[in-house]
Amino acid sequence: MKMKICSTALLVILLGFSACQEDDPIVGCDPCIDEDIINAAYAPQPYELEVPEWFPRPVIPEDNPMTVEGIALGRHLFFDPILSSDSTQSCATCHDPQLSFTDGNKVSRGVLGIDGRRSSMAIVNMAFNTKGFFWDGRAATLEAQALLPVEDHTELNENWENVVEKLKRHKEYPAMFRQAFGIEKKSEMTKELAVKAIAQFERTLLSYRSRFDQVVWEQQGWPTDAEQRGRDLFFVEFANNSLDHPGCSHCHGSALFTENNYFNNGLDSVATLSDFADYGLGEVTNNLYDNGKFRAPTLRNIALTAPYMHDGRFNTLGEVLDHYATGGHGVANEDANIQPFTLTEQQKQDLIAFLNMLTDTTFVNNPAFRNPF
Ligand code: HEC
Ligand code: HEC
């Protein structure tokens, strides 16, 4: 249809009627070039997430079905510093695929050089989480989550209005938005569509090819003795009624190594529940009893995501295990499963050998998850 109008306009010029017609709705004074119309085909290809049978079913919002084109757009936006105020940082600055989409820092530092208060989180198997995003669960969906880093002054420190203007002026993005969402004009490019695309890309970031998956679920090969002993220490199923057991799977269970629940895992010794430096879940619910509770994150790729905990307080998995072995501080809302247990040097090494089994090099090296630029 558009082509037809354009060729008519050309014809008009060729025939010598090139005078500017103010009321011409399409071509104005510049035939064939309406800055606002996007020339690209819209033929989105549905994308089927490949999920192994030992995983739960993914949760894809009805108003944001995944398409090849949507994912491609989201991937570009994720890696593009155009989202930051000074074009120095992208989402990937703090979510590096090689580090299972974390940044290796204690806490993250944004474009202004200001440290945030929390440690970057792995973006892994997000498609299964229905219990809130961030350490404190304050974003209900990935779409809602993706709106926040752009305007956070400790992160990208930009505002969405500017970002959308930059995207409209860009030579590729208008066509990519059209291919992904079928819009016809640049004026239809919005932050809501941008975050839908980012969320689509994030939902593709599935990790299920670790050594643990191969050995346990695909029955290829055998665990080493250390891995086997570490597994028995990790999973409560192997506790044999012993109270002196680490019981990690109480909170980091299931094939995802998280059920996305919130706990106080005994990190801080505080006199009252109002004394936590970071209220975590309590900041979201305004419930005193939720202060100091954080989401138990997945332990998949945990060997790649140091430093650990919401504030990056532990540098190594050994330090994490030492913490759990002490059994917390007896603070009122500490979870009942935070109990002291014996941790010999051998057991520590065994648990670490087990946690190392959760590293998925296929995931971190997946070309589809890398910087597309
Ligand atoms: C300056 C570093 C930084 C930048 C830039 C950044 N993030 Fe993050 N990201 C973090 C930190 C820190 C957290 C945890 C914050 C919290 O819990 O309050 C986080 C958390 C997340 C989570 C939550 C994961 C989960 O399991 O709940 C997602 C998803 C995410 N970021 C995606 C993005 C996207 C998309 C962008 C770009 C639009 C982005 N991030 C930009 C540092 C950053
Ligand atoms: C009562 C529930 C609970 C138990 C039991 C538990 N954890 Fe955690 N774990 C959590 C929570 C909650 C967090 C996040 C805490 C925070 O950052 O404030 C966490 C964080 C971690 C982290 C850091 C993750 C990251 O991305 O920084 C590691 C590693 C970890 N746990 C390993 C273990 C191991 C190993 C065990 C068994 C020895 C264990 N956990 C037992 C709830 C638990």
PDB file of C-alpha atoms in Angstrom, residues 63-65 67 69-80 82-84 91 141-151 156 158-168 173-174 176-178 180-183 185-203:
ATOM      1  CA  ASP A  63       0.657 -10.210  26.144  1.00  0.00           C
ATOM      2  CA  ASN A  64       4.302 -10.837  25.278  1.00  0.00           C
ATOM      3  CA  PRO A  65       4.643 -13.994  23.191  1.00  0.00           C
ATOM      4  CA  THR A  67       9.265 -14.284  18.562  1.00  0.00           C
ATOM      5  CA  GLU A  69      12.372 -10.880  15.928  1.00  0.00           C
ATOM      6  CA  GLY A  70      11.400  -9.807  19.451  1.00  0.00           C
ATOM      7  CA  ILE A  71      14.332 -11.726  20.915  1.00  0.00           C
ATOM      8  CA  ALA A  72      16.741 -10.230  18.355  1.00  0.00           C
ATOM      9  CA  LEU A  73      15.591  -6.731  19.266  1.00  0.00           C
ATOM     10  CA  GLY A  74      15.835  -7.488  22.985  1.00  0.00           C
ATOM     11  CA  ARG A  75      19.322  -8.863  22.591  1.00  0.00           C
ATOM     12  CA  HIS A  76      20.455  -5.707  20.804  1.00  0.00           C
ATOM     13  CA  LEU A  77      18.925  -3.473  23.468  1.00  0.00           C
ATOM     14  CA  PHE A  78      20.476  -5.567  26.244  1.00  0.00           C
ATOM     15  CA  PHE A  79      23.987  -5.090  24.867  1.00  0.00           C
ATOM     16  CA  ASP A  80      23.581  -1.503  23.640  1.00  0.00           C
ATOM     17  CA  ILE A  82      22.420   3.599  24.002  1.00  0.00           C
ATOM     18  CA  LEU A  83      20.351   2.824  27.104  1.00  0.00           C
ATOM     19  CA  SER A  84      22.718   4.844  29.320  1.00  0.00           C
ATOM     20  CA  CYS A  91      22.669  -4.005  30.764  1.00  0.00           C
ATOM     21  CA  THR A 141       7.686  -9.324  35.946  1.00  0.00           C
ATOM     22  CA  LEU A 142      10.792  -9.176  33.787  1.00  0.00           C
ATOM     23  CA  GLU A 143       9.088  -6.433  31.779  1.00  0.00           C
ATOM     24  CA  ALA A 144       8.585  -4.348  34.929  1.00  0.00           C
ATOM     25  CA  GLN A 145      12.133  -5.130  36.021  1.00  0.00           C
ATOM     26  CA  ALA A 146      13.693  -3.922  32.775  1.00  0.00           C
ATOM     27  CA  LEU A 147      12.103  -0.471  33.124  1.00  0.00           C
ATOM     28  CA  LEU A 148      14.108   0.263  36.278  1.00  0.00           C
ATOM     29  CA  PRO A 149      17.878   0.114  35.505  1.00  0.00           C
ATOM     30  CA  VAL A 150      17.606   2.792  32.796  1.00  0.00           C
ATOM     31  CA  GLU A 151      16.390   5.436  35.234  1.00  0.00           C
ATOM     32  CA  LEU A 156      22.251   3.685  33.592  1.00  0.00           C
ATOM     33  CA  GLU A 158      19.157   7.922  31.704  1.00  0.00           C
ATOM     34  CA  ASN A 159      15.446   8.580  31.242  1.00  0.00           C
ATOM     35  CA  TRP A 160      13.196   6.570  28.984  1.00  0.00           C
ATOM     36  CA  GLU A 161      11.993   9.566  27.021  1.00  0.00           C
ATOM     37  CA  ASN A 162      15.572  10.209  25.837  1.00  0.00           C
ATOM     38  CA  VAL A 163      16.200   6.545  25.184  1.00  0.00           C
ATOM     39  CA  VAL A 164      13.093   6.256  23.005  1.00  0.00           C
ATOM     40  CA  GLU A 165      14.099   9.419  21.084  1.00  0.00           C
ATOM     41  CA  LYS A 166      17.575   7.964  20.487  1.00  0.00           C
ATOM     42  CA  LEU A 167      16.032   4.693  19.313  1.00  0.00           C
ATOM     43  CA  LYS A 168      13.727   6.530  16.898  1.00  0.00           C
ATOM     44  CA  TYR A 173      15.977   0.166  15.599  1.00  0.00           C
ATOM     45  CA  PRO A 174      12.792   1.500  13.956  1.00  0.00           C
ATOM     46  CA  MET A 176      13.598  -3.865  14.299  1.00  0.00           C
ATOM     47  CA  PHE A 177      10.683  -2.589  16.379  1.00  0.00           C
ATOM     48  CA  ARG A 178       8.417  -2.990  13.365  1.00  0.00           C
ATOM     49  CA  ALA A 180       9.132  -7.454  16.325  1.00  0.00           C
ATOM     50  CA  PHE A 181       5.846  -5.735  17.092  1.00  0.00           C
ATOM     51  CA  GLY A 182       4.240  -4.695  13.800  1.00  0.00           C
ATOM     52  CA  ILE A 183       4.182  -0.980  14.524  1.00  0.00           C
ATOM     53  CA  LYS A 185       5.318   4.581  12.670  1.00  0.00           C
ATOM     54  CA  LYS A 186       8.258   5.644  14.781  1.00  0.00           C
ATOM     55  CA  SER A 187       5.815   7.417  17.064  1.00  0.00           C
ATOM     56  CA  GLU A 188       4.612   3.966  18.125  1.00  0.00           C
ATOM     57  CA  MET A 189       8.044   3.068  19.512  1.00  0.00           C
ATOM     58  CA  THR A 190       7.700   3.032  23.295  1.00  0.00           C
ATOM     59  CA  LYS A 191       9.547   1.989  26.415  1.00  0.00           C
ATOM     60  CA  GLU A 192       6.857  -0.649  26.959  1.00  0.00           C
ATOM     61  CA  LEU A 193       7.800  -2.340  23.684  1.00  0.00           C
ATOM     62  CA  ALA A 194      11.514  -1.981  24.449  1.00  0.00           C
ATOM     63  CA  VAL A 195      11.159  -3.822  27.763  1.00  0.00           C
ATOM     64  CA  LYS A 196       8.955  -6.483  26.200  1.00  0.00           C
ATOM     65  CA  ALA A 197      11.773  -7.230  23.771  1.00  0.00           C
ATOM     66  CA  ILE A 198      14.387  -7.274  26.552  1.00  0.00           C
ATOM     67  CA  ALA A 199      12.216  -9.653  28.584  1.00  0.00           C
ATOM     68  CA  GLN A 200      11.830 -11.949  25.569  1.00  0.00           C
ATOM     69  CA  PHE A 201      15.605 -12.129  25.225  1.00  0.00           C
ATOM     70  CA  GLU A 202      16.039 -12.776  28.945  1.00  0.00           C
ATOM     71  CA  ARG A 203      13.544 -15.651  28.818  1.00  0.00           C
TER      72      ARG A 203
END
